[in-house]
């Protein structure tokens, strides 16, 4: 499968023409992602002096600033000329300069390949010419990934074909190698783009990865998908997570063919026709808590009937975690301040919705508190609030699918003693009496 890719954007075509009779046509700018392959089409022309049709023509690609007489080229068709060690096996002059072609292929592109390149042609005694600054190569980060095509929902023990596709454009570039990994596979690692997979129920929610490699590299772009395997109907409990896609299947062997139907409580959810031999599926695109219940598949024909049931219990993490103050059942949210008089009794109740039930606990600061009622750890009782109880109290709801907490700040106020209030009144009364005596004295002196 070969799909179109944009690995080689044409940012502009350039013609470098220095001397009469010499001309080269190549893209001015070429871009390739790190580790991938790119084909650079190139044509040239040169004078017909000093050579015949049987005279071989040699072409050389050099990186800019290289001395074409002494430096090793990155690619050449001259068997007597060595190439750069860092480009050996990756850069190849595919075109034949004898036929006016200077096309270049670059495999397994690397960061150090980025830069400008020029071409040199040699033929006979007269044609020895360098085309300077012919094209610029840009090597970008590898962002392209393979695509994995797989049925949205798999059925246990029913084989399917999974396809991994990686887009490459140029026939001159080598085809990639594929490898698969994942718990759903056997010990043998398939190395083709097509994978024949027979899923099992235990493979539900496991990963399947396709990796693409080039030129014998160990690492390459990869794509991972999550398998969704629909459970077959049985007399067991199913525990899907809230929001998960779920598909229930029911099949029956009978003659004449049976009519199948799915029933929840007293509601018929779906049914089949006797002439349809396929299993009857019931799809729940995003299960909710209210979808929990006993699902029954009923198979009926004129000779009798049978049924199988499945108990569905939808799991979900803690929701609506709140704290109730027992006096009047006042609801407290997160980061709430609670004012309590010293000596008053206080009872806090932590409640939440989850399946399975969350494990509730209370803590004061970093210290976990012993539950007031071991059978109900969400209850915290302070029979007589003291000043040392001031601080932050936190209710923690722990759950396999995710934990939550709610905190409140307890502030304790003290109530003045009656004796202290009377003493203050006496002092104030004495002050008033002294003031009255002073006024009387002043009046007498007048």
Tab-separated table of C-alpha atoms in Angstrom:
chain	number	residue	atom	x	y	z
A	1	UNK	CA	0.000	0.000	0.000
A	2	UNK	CA	1.593	3.207	-1.162
A	3	UNK	CA	0.042	6.497	-0.092
A	4	UNK	CA	1.038	10.020	-1.068
A	5	UNK	CA	3.369	11.789	1.352
A	6	UNK	CA	4.686	15.320	1.506
A	7	UNK	CA	8.251	14.405	2.333
A	8	UNK	CA	9.674	16.425	-0.583
A	9	UNK	CA	8.157	19.898	-0.828
A	10	UNK	CA	9.318	21.840	-3.864
A	11	UNK	CA	10.200	25.237	-2.474
A	12	UNK	CA	11.630	26.443	-5.745
A	13	UNK	CA	13.525	25.269	-8.801
A	14	UNK	CA	16.881	26.724	-9.651
A	15	UNK	CA	19.121	26.800	-12.688
A	16	UNK	CA	22.824	27.396	-12.108
A	17	UNK	CA	24.407	28.517	-15.363
A	18	UNK	CA	27.960	29.748	-15.164
A	19	UNK	CA	29.399	29.205	-18.611
A	20	UNK	CA	27.901	28.784	-22.083
A	21	UNK	CA	26.873	25.203	-22.715
A	22	UNK	CA	26.677	24.261	-19.025
A	23	UNK	CA	23.301	24.047	-17.330
A	24	UNK	CA	21.883	22.171	-14.309
A	25	UNK	CA	18.269	21.907	-13.190
A	26	UNK	CA	17.552	20.918	-9.561
A	27	UNK	CA	15.379	22.066	-6.706
A	28	UNK	CA	16.871	24.885	-4.703
A	29	UNK	CA	15.613	23.504	-1.383
A	30	UNK	CA	14.889	19.924	-0.307
A	31	UNK	CA	13.434	18.879	3.057
A	32	UNK	CA	13.432	15.423	4.636
A	33	UNK	CA	12.582	14.127	8.100
A	34	UNK	CA	15.328	12.582	10.206
A	35	UNK	CA	15.765	8.879	9.441
A	36	UNK	CA	13.663	8.916	6.254
A	37	UNK	CA	14.560	8.838	2.563
A	38	UNK	CA	14.360	11.534	-0.114
A	39	UNK	CA	14.891	11.540	-3.887
A	40	UNK	CA	16.391	14.659	-5.505
A	41	UNK	CA	15.697	14.747	-9.283
A	42	UNK	CA	18.407	16.512	-11.274
A	43	UNK	CA	19.264	17.046	-14.982
A	44	UNK	CA	22.274	18.701	-16.577
A	45	UNK	CA	23.762	19.602	-19.936
A	46	UNK	CA	27.344	20.294	-20.977
A	47	UNK	CA	29.275	21.019	-24.193
A	48	UNK	CA	29.998	18.224	-26.664
A	49	UNK	CA	33.712	18.973	-26.901
A	50	UNK	CA	36.413	16.401	-26.175
A	51	UNK	CA	34.240	13.269	-25.930
A	52	UNK	CA	32.294	10.757	-28.021
A	53	UNK	CA	29.157	8.743	-27.311
A	54	UNK	CA	31.227	5.902	-25.896
A	55	UNK	CA	33.185	8.180	-23.540
A	56	UNK	CA	32.107	7.536	-19.916
A	57	UNK	CA	30.783	10.461	-17.889
A	58	UNK	CA	31.376	10.731	-14.166
A	59	UNK	CA	29.396	12.764	-11.688
A	60	UNK	CA	30.262	13.792	-8.155
A	61	UNK	CA	28.138	15.306	-5.385
A	62	UNK	CA	30.104	17.362	-2.849
A	63	UNK	CA	29.148	19.265	0.254
A	64	UNK	CA	29.770	22.992	-0.058
A	65	UNK	CA	33.310	24.329	0.432
A	66	UNK	CA	34.809	20.913	-0.392
A	67	UNK	CA	37.774	20.825	-2.780
A	68	UNK	CA	36.513	18.782	-5.723
A	69	UNK	CA	40.056	17.773	-6.674
A	70	UNK	CA	41.213	16.461	-3.289
A	71	UNK	CA	38.132	15.862	-1.093
A	72	UNK	CA	36.012	12.718	-1.187
A	73	UNK	CA	32.520	13.259	-2.625
A	74	UNK	CA	29.352	12.221	-0.778
A	75	UNK	CA	28.254	10.213	-3.837
A	76	UNK	CA	29.710	9.334	-7.258
A	77	UNK	CA	29.439	6.816	-10.072
A	78	UNK	CA	33.216	6.699	-10.501
A	79	UNK	CA	34.331	3.285	-9.174
A	80	UNK	CA	37.877	4.560	-8.704
A	81	UNK	CA	36.899	7.360	-6.345
A	82	UNK	CA	36.205	6.826	-2.634
A	83	UNK	CA	33.220	8.550	-0.972
A	84	UNK	CA	32.833	10.067	2.472
A	85	UNK	CA	32.553	7.409	5.192
A	86	UNK	CA	29.568	9.154	6.829
A	87	UNK	CA	27.547	9.039	3.583
A	88	UNK	CA	28.634	5.587	2.372
A	89	UNK	CA	25.620	3.395	1.681
A	90	UNK	CA	23.190	6.271	2.237
A	91	UNK	CA	23.946	8.759	-0.565
A	92	UNK	CA	23.689	7.337	-4.076
A	93	UNK	CA	24.030	8.967	-7.489
A	94	UNK	CA	21.165	7.243	-9.293
A	95	UNK	CA	21.371	9.343	-12.420
A	96	UNK	CA	23.916	8.700	-15.166
A	97	UNK	CA	25.675	11.909	-16.273
A	98	UNK	CA	26.258	10.223	-19.628
A	99	UNK	CA	22.488	10.565	-20.132
A	100	UNK	CA	22.326	14.099	-18.670
A	101	UNK	CA	21.009	12.898	-15.297
A	102	UNK	CA	22.470	13.818	-11.916
A	103	UNK	CA	19.621	12.590	-9.677
A	104	UNK	CA	20.552	11.799	-6.075
A	105	UNK	CA	18.883	9.601	-3.438
A	106	UNK	CA	19.544	10.082	0.295
A	107	UNK	CA	18.536	7.228	2.598
A	108	UNK	CA	18.356	7.314	6.397
A	109	UNK	CA	18.823	11.091	6.487
A	110	UNK	CA	20.747	12.403	9.487
A	111	UNK	CA	21.103	15.812	11.082
A	112	UNK	CA	24.690	16.199	9.885
A	113	UNK	CA	23.511	15.825	6.285
A	114	UNK	CA	21.917	19.280	6.373
A	115	UNK	CA	23.667	21.906	4.255
A	116	UNK	CA	24.364	22.927	0.665
A	117	UNK	CA	25.644	20.593	-2.046
A	118	UNK	CA	27.176	21.129	-5.486
A	119	UNK	CA	27.703	18.825	-8.459
A	120	UNK	CA	30.774	18.191	-10.628
A	121	UNK	CA	30.758	16.525	-14.046
A	122	UNK	CA	33.741	15.046	-15.899
A	123	UNK	CA	33.713	13.654	-19.445
A	124	UNK	CA	36.578	13.348	-21.869
A	125	UNK	CA	39.375	15.901	-22.020
A	126	UNK	CA	37.368	19.123	-22.037
A	127	UNK	CA	34.346	18.690	-19.717
A	128	UNK	CA	35.503	19.170	-16.144
A	129	UNK	CA	33.051	21.530	-14.470
A	130	UNK	CA	31.661	22.375	-11.018
A	131	UNK	CA	28.061	23.570	-10.625
A	132	UNK	CA	28.247	25.573	-7.393
A	133	UNK	CA	25.430	25.935	-4.740
A	134	UNK	CA	23.073	23.653	-6.595
A	135	UNK	CA	20.684	22.686	-3.758
A	136	UNK	CA	20.233	23.034	0.018
A	137	UNK	CA	19.178	20.076	2.191
A	138	UNK	CA	17.147	20.592	5.368
A	139	UNK	CA	16.749	17.709	7.853
A	140	UNK	CA	13.802	18.194	10.226
A	141	UNK	CA	12.578	16.292	13.283
A	142	UNK	CA	10.828	12.981	12.677
A	143	UNK	CA	7.103	13.592	13.152
A	144	UNK	CA	5.599	11.160	10.665
A	145	UNK	CA	4.121	8.038	12.191
A	146	UNK	CA	2.588	4.901	10.721
A	147	UNK	CA	-1.168	4.394	10.713
A	148	UNK	CA	-2.725	1.245	12.161
A	149	UNK	CA	-6.065	0.116	10.751
A	150	UNK	CA	-7.969	-2.205	13.073
A	151	UNK	CA	-11.669	-2.910	13.716
A	152	UNK	CA	-13.018	-0.644	16.452
A	153	UNK	CA	-14.262	-3.581	18.509
A	154	UNK	CA	-12.804	-7.093	18.425
A	155	UNK	CA	-14.554	-10.324	19.309
A	156	UNK	CA	-12.794	-13.057	21.297
A	157	UNK	CA	-11.393	-15.912	19.190
A	158	UNK	CA	-12.511	-14.268	15.930
A	159	UNK	CA	-9.441	-13.641	13.675
A	160	UNK	CA	-9.002	-10.206	12.135
A	161	UNK	CA	-6.408	-8.588	9.862
A	162	UNK	CA	-4.603	-5.527	11.207
A	163	UNK	CA	-2.763	-3.308	8.720
A	164	UNK	CA	0.146	-0.949	9.412
A	165	UNK	CA	0.730	1.719	6.753
A	166	UNK	CA	3.659	4.104	6.421
A	167	UNK	CA	3.641	6.661	3.626
A	168	UNK	CA	6.717	6.935	1.477
A	169	UNK	CA	6.696	8.597	-1.932
A	170	UNK	CA	9.672	7.567	-3.962
A	171	UNK	CA	10.137	4.230	-5.679
A	172	UNK	CA	13.872	4.867	-5.514
A	173	UNK	CA	13.708	4.756	-1.696
A	174	UNK	CA	13.727	1.354	0.051
A	175	UNK	CA	10.494	0.040	1.476
A	176	UNK	CA	10.368	0.116	5.301
A	177	UNK	CA	10.434	-2.936	7.544
A	178	UNK	CA	7.623	-3.553	10.012
A	179	UNK	CA	7.574	-5.151	13.457
A	180	UNK	CA	4.717	-5.737	15.904
A	181	UNK	CA	4.747	-5.965	19.693
A	182	UNK	CA	2.026	-6.430	22.309
A	183	UNK	CA	0.594	-8.934	24.822
A	184	UNK	CA	-1.982	-10.103	22.256
A	185	UNK	CA	0.776	-11.564	20.039
A	186	UNK	CA	2.480	-14.912	20.317
A	187	UNK	CA	6.210	-15.144	20.998
A	188	UNK	CA	6.887	-14.782	17.268
A	189	UNK	CA	7.240	-11.147	16.163
A	190	UNK	CA	5.575	-10.603	12.753
A	191	UNK	CA	7.666	-8.558	10.293
A	192	UNK	CA	5.055	-7.686	7.666
A	193	UNK	CA	2.676	-4.755	7.377
A	194	UNK	CA	-0.312	-7.138	7.613
A	195	UNK	CA	-0.939	-8.887	10.925
A	196	UNK	CA	-3.362	-11.758	11.425
A	197	UNK	CA	-4.625	-11.425	15.000
A	198	UNK	CA	-6.903	-13.683	17.045
A	199	UNK	CA	-7.782	-11.634	20.154
A	200	UNK	CA	-8.622	-13.066	23.536
A	201	UNK	CA	-10.830	-11.583	26.214
A	202	UNK	CA	-7.783	-10.895	28.407
A	203	UNK	CA	-6.323	-8.767	25.591
A	204	UNK	CA	-8.951	-6.087	26.243
A	205	UNK	CA	-7.364	-2.677	26.984
A	206	UNK	CA	-3.856	-3.906	26.087
A	207	UNK	CA	-1.545	-2.113	23.649
A	208	UNK	CA	-0.568	-3.200	20.153
A	209	UNK	CA	2.414	-1.375	18.595
A	210	UNK	CA	3.610	-1.223	14.998
A	211	UNK	CA	7.181	0.027	14.471
A	212	UNK	CA	8.717	1.019	11.148
A	213	UNK	CA	12.471	0.821	10.519
A	214	UNK	CA	14.726	1.785	7.620
A	215	UNK	CA	18.193	0.647	6.584
A	216	UNK	CA	18.459	-1.873	9.405
A	217	UNK	CA	17.974	0.715	12.142
A	218	UNK	CA	16.763	-0.605	15.493
A	219	UNK	CA	14.642	2.473	16.201
A	220	UNK	CA	12.037	4.114	14.015
A	221	UNK	CA	8.601	5.740	14.092
A	222	UNK	CA	5.903	3.749	15.854
A	223	UNK	CA	2.158	3.824	16.463
A	224	UNK	CA	0.372	2.254	19.436
A	225	UNK	CA	-3.343	1.424	19.562
A	226	UNK	CA	-5.467	0.173	22.448
A	227	UNK	CA	-7.393	-3.048	21.800
A	228	UNK	CA	-11.094	-3.167	22.627
A	229	UNK	CA	-12.318	-6.754	22.949
A	230	UNK	CA	-16.046	-7.219	23.528
A	231	UNK	CA	-16.835	-9.751	26.261
A	232	UNK	CA	-18.912	-12.760	25.256
A	233	UNK	CA	-22.069	-13.393	27.174
A	234	UNK	CA	-21.742	-15.702	30.184
A	235	UNK	CA	-22.991	-16.112	33.717
A	236	UNK	CA	-20.335	-13.788	35.073
A	237	UNK	CA	-20.221	-10.182	36.166
A	238	UNK	CA	-18.802	-7.629	33.735
A	239	UNK	CA	-16.998	-4.635	35.254
A	240	UNK	CA	-16.545	-1.995	32.558
A	241	UNK	CA	-15.380	1.509	33.418
A	242	UNK	CA	-17.662	4.509	33.084
A	243	UNK	CA	-17.506	5.994	29.582
A	244	UNK	CA	-16.016	2.832	28.055
A	245	UNK	CA	-17.355	1.383	24.819
A	246	UNK	CA	-19.033	-1.956	25.479
A	247	UNK	CA	-20.501	-4.489	23.076
A	248	UNK	CA	-22.357	-7.582	24.257
A	249	UNK	CA	-22.801	-10.502	21.861
A	250	UNK	CA	-25.216	-13.393	21.967
A	251	UNK	CA	-25.312	-16.381	19.609
A	252	UNK	CA	-27.300	-19.614	19.553
A	253	UNK	CA	-27.169	-22.804	17.469
A	254	UNK	CA	-30.603	-24.202	16.666
A	255	UNK	CA	-32.761	-25.647	13.912
A	256	UNK	CA	-34.940	-23.909	12.945
A	257	UNK	CA	-32.908	-20.704	13.590
A	258	UNK	CA	-33.810	-18.934	16.819
A	259	UNK	CA	-34.978	-15.388	17.354
A	260	UNK	CA	-32.590	-13.582	19.690
A	261	UNK	CA	-33.425	-10.674	21.968
A	262	UNK	CA	-31.654	-8.607	24.622
A	263	UNK	CA	-33.668	-7.805	27.760
A	264	UNK	CA	-32.864	-5.513	30.699
A	265	UNK	CA	-35.389	-5.848	33.490
A	266	UNK	CA	-38.740	-5.770	31.722
A	267	UNK	CA	-37.459	-3.815	28.709
A	268	UNK	CA	-36.618	-5.439	25.371
A	269	UNK	CA	-33.554	-3.563	24.086
A	270	UNK	CA	-32.989	-5.256	20.713
A	271	UNK	CA	-33.993	-8.348	18.760
A	272	UNK	CA	-33.009	-10.296	15.657
A	273	UNK	CA	-34.839	-12.035	12.816
A	274	UNK	CA	-34.756	-15.819	12.422
A	275	UNK	CA	-33.226	-15.560	8.921
A	276	UNK	CA	-30.247	-13.535	10.219
A	277	UNK	CA	-27.547	-16.052	11.327
A	278	UNK	CA	-25.235	-13.452	12.837
A	279	UNK	CA	-24.849	-12.989	16.626
A	280	UNK	CA	-27.064	-10.312	18.140
A	281	UNK	CA	-24.988	-7.425	19.399
A	282	UNK	CA	-25.930	-4.812	21.972
A	283	UNK	CA	-23.724	-1.715	21.913
A	284	UNK	CA	-23.266	0.768	24.745
A	285	UNK	CA	-21.008	3.506	23.270
A	286	UNK	CA	-20.254	5.097	26.650
A	287	UNK	CA	-21.528	3.112	29.632
A	288	UNK	CA	-23.068	5.065	32.512
A	289	UNK	CA	-23.696	4.137	36.117
A	290	UNK	CA	-27.404	3.735	35.372
A	291	UNK	CA	-26.581	1.087	32.732
A	292	UNK	CA	-25.760	-1.349	35.525
A	293	UNK	CA	-28.120	-4.278	35.824
A	294	UNK	CA	-28.843	-7.837	34.716
A	295	UNK	CA	-28.774	-8.258	30.934
A	296	UNK	CA	-30.450	-11.370	29.550
A	297	UNK	CA	-30.227	-12.784	26.041
A	298	UNK	CA	-33.230	-14.908	25.116
A	299	UNK	CA	-33.147	-17.436	22.248
A	300	UNK	CA	-36.526	-18.781	21.070
A	301	UNK	CA	-37.840	-21.020	18.318
A	302	UNK	CA	-40.954	-23.180	17.998
A	303	UNK	CA	-39.242	-26.053	19.852
A	304	UNK	CA	-38.345	-24.122	22.969
A	305	UNK	CA	-36.238	-21.325	24.468
A	306	UNK	CA	-33.066	-20.735	26.457
A	307	UNK	CA	-31.532	-17.698	28.098
A	308	UNK	CA	-28.181	-16.567	29.481
A	309	UNK	CA	-27.640	-13.569	31.741
A	310	UNK	CA	-24.823	-11.187	32.515
A	311	UNK	CA	-24.598	-8.918	35.542
A	312	UNK	CA	-23.221	-5.535	34.465
A	313	UNK	CA	-21.661	-3.349	37.159
A	314	UNK	CA	-20.210	-0.076	35.855
A	315	UNK	CA	-17.093	1.081	37.698
A	316	UNK	CA	-16.327	4.756	38.204
A	317	UNK	CA	-14.056	6.812	40.487
A	318	UNK	CA	-15.310	9.016	43.358
A	319	UNK	CA	-17.780	11.703	42.317
A	320	UNK	CA	-19.369	14.594	44.226
A	321	UNK	CA	-17.109	14.189	47.260
A	322	UNK	CA	-18.583	16.398	50.015
A	323	UNK	CA	-18.562	16.827	53.794
A	324	UNK	CA	-21.783	17.126	55.797
A	325	UNK	CA	-21.973	18.754	59.243
A	326	UNK	CA	-24.351	16.600	61.219
A	327	UNK	CA	-26.092	19.609	62.815
A	328	UNK	CA	-28.674	20.403	60.189
A	329	UNK	CA	-26.700	18.418	57.590
A	330	UNK	CA	-24.977	21.521	56.262
A	331	UNK	CA	-22.938	20.775	53.124
A	332	UNK	CA	-19.330	21.956	52.979
A	333	UNK	CA	-17.275	22.273	49.815
A	334	UNK	CA	-13.523	22.257	49.344
A	335	UNK	CA	-11.417	24.882	51.181
A	336	UNK	CA	-14.317	25.847	53.489
A	337	UNK	CA	-13.847	27.479	56.899
A	338	UNK	CA	-15.970	26.094	59.742
A	339	UNK	CA	-16.447	28.132	62.952
A	340	UNK	CA	-17.158	26.113	66.140
A	341	UNK	CA	-17.465	27.230	69.789
A	342	UNK	CA	-15.073	25.647	72.235
A	343	UNK	CA	-16.734	22.799	74.109
A	344	UNK	CA	-19.293	22.178	71.380
A	345	UNK	CA	-19.650	18.682	69.868
A	346	UNK	CA	-18.951	18.237	66.166
A	347	UNK	CA	-19.757	15.376	63.788
A	348	UNK	CA	-18.472	15.467	60.196
A	349	UNK	CA	-19.688	12.975	57.606
A	350	UNK	CA	-17.740	12.460	54.346
A	351	UNK	CA	-19.820	11.078	51.459
A	352	UNK	CA	-19.136	10.233	47.812
A	353	UNK	CA	-20.463	8.144	44.946
A	354	UNK	CA	-18.215	5.477	43.361
A	355	UNK	CA	-18.161	1.844	42.263
A	356	UNK	CA	-16.675	-0.114	43.878
A	357	UNK	CA	-17.066	1.986	47.046
A	358	UNK	CA	-14.105	4.217	47.790
A	359	UNK	CA	-12.035	3.806	50.940
A	360	UNK	CA	-12.671	6.899	53.087
A	361	UNK	CA	-10.315	8.247	55.731
A	362	UNK	CA	-9.804	11.448	57.727
A	363	UNK	CA	-6.544	13.262	58.367
A	364	UNK	CA	-5.530	16.356	60.303
A	365	UNK	CA	-2.598	17.908	58.539
A	366	UNK	CA	-0.312	14.969	57.759
A	367	UNK	CA	-1.637	12.773	60.593
A	368	UNK	CA	-4.219	10.103	59.771
A	369	UNK	CA	-7.035	9.992	62.328
A	370	UNK	CA	-8.610	6.840	63.679
A	371	UNK	CA	-12.238	6.527	62.541
A	372	UNK	CA	-14.873	7.295	65.154
A	373	UNK	CA	-16.915	4.413	63.811
A	374	UNK	CA	-14.766	1.575	62.375
A	375	UNK	CA	-17.739	0.382	60.334
A	376	UNK	CA	-18.086	3.851	58.777
A	377	UNK	CA	-14.631	5.482	58.368
A	378	UNK	CA	-16.235	8.485	56.648
A	379	UNK	CA	-17.525	9.750	60.025
A	380	UNK	CA	-15.349	11.998	62.224
A	381	UNK	CA	-16.645	12.862	65.718
A	382	UNK	CA	-15.241	15.446	68.132
A	383	UNK	CA	-17.406	15.119	71.312
A	384	UNK	CA	-15.920	18.297	72.820
A	385	UNK	CA	-14.058	20.700	70.548
A	386	UNK	CA	-10.901	22.175	72.083
A	387	UNK	CA	-8.622	25.009	70.978
A	388	UNK	CA	-5.968	22.463	69.963
A	389	UNK	CA	-8.402	21.068	67.356
A	390	UNK	CA	-7.916	24.145	65.187
A	391	UNK	CA	-6.396	23.400	61.787
A	392	UNK	CA	-7.079	21.700	58.445
A	393	UNK	CA	-9.089	18.482	58.273
A	394	UNK	CA	-9.066	16.435	55.064
A	395	UNK	CA	-11.297	13.596	53.911
A	396	UNK	CA	-9.540	11.303	51.421
A	397	UNK	CA	-11.469	8.977	49.082
A	398	UNK	CA	-9.109	6.312	47.684
A	399	UNK	CA	-10.173	4.317	44.619
A	400	UNK	CA	-8.423	2.100	42.019
A	401	UNK	CA	-9.656	4.373	39.221
A	402	UNK	CA	-8.598	7.618	40.898
A	403	UNK	CA	-8.593	9.289	44.308
A	404	UNK	CA	-10.047	12.599	45.478
A	405	UNK	CA	-10.008	14.662	48.634
A	406	UNK	CA	-11.878	17.533	50.250
A	407	UNK	CA	-10.454	19.820	52.948
A	408	UNK	CA	-11.923	22.223	55.490
A	409	UNK	CA	-10.378	24.625	57.982
A	410	UNK	CA	-11.670	24.344	61.559
A	411	UNK	CA	-11.581	27.568	63.605
A	412	UNK	CA	-12.405	27.338	67.357
A	413	UNK	CA	-13.888	30.359	69.234
A	414	UNK	CA	-13.936	30.546	73.038
A	415	UNK	CA	-16.920	31.708	75.123
A	416	UNK	CA	-16.226	34.193	78.082
A	417	UNK	CA	-16.907	32.935	81.653
A	418	UNK	CA	-19.835	34.549	83.579
A	419	UNK	CA	-17.571	35.623	86.524
A	420	UNK	CA	-15.329	37.596	84.227
A	421	UNK	CA	-18.289	39.541	82.855
A	422	UNK	CA	-19.526	40.604	86.406
A	423	UNK	CA	-16.068	41.775	87.514
A	424	UNK	CA	-15.848	43.990	84.474
A	425	UNK	CA	-19.263	45.477	85.339
A	426	UNK	CA	-18.119	46.319	88.867
A	427	UNK	CA	-15.073	48.192	87.664
A	428	UNK	CA	-17.103	50.190	85.225
A	429	UNK	CA	-19.667	51.032	87.983
A	430	UNK	CA	-16.949	52.346	90.302
A	431	UNK	CA	-15.679	54.618	87.606
A	432	UNK	CA	-19.115	56.103	87.041
A	433	UNK	CA	-19.569	56.722	90.785
A	434	UNK	CA	-16.226	58.581	90.990
A	435	UNK	CA	-17.216	60.742	88.077
A	436	UNK	CA	-20.522	61.673	89.748
A	437	UNK	CA	-18.729	62.624	92.991
A	438	UNK	CA	-16.375	64.909	91.124
A	439	UNK	CA	-19.278	66.685	89.432
A	440	UNK	CA	-20.970	67.301	92.787
A	441	UNK	CA	-17.818	68.849	94.244
A	442	UNK	CA	-17.464	71.196	91.323
A	443	UNK	CA	-21.039	72.332	91.716
A	444	UNK	CA	-20.550	73.113	95.439
A	445	UNK	CA	-17.474	75.262	94.791
A	446	UNK	CA	-19.404	77.465	92.443
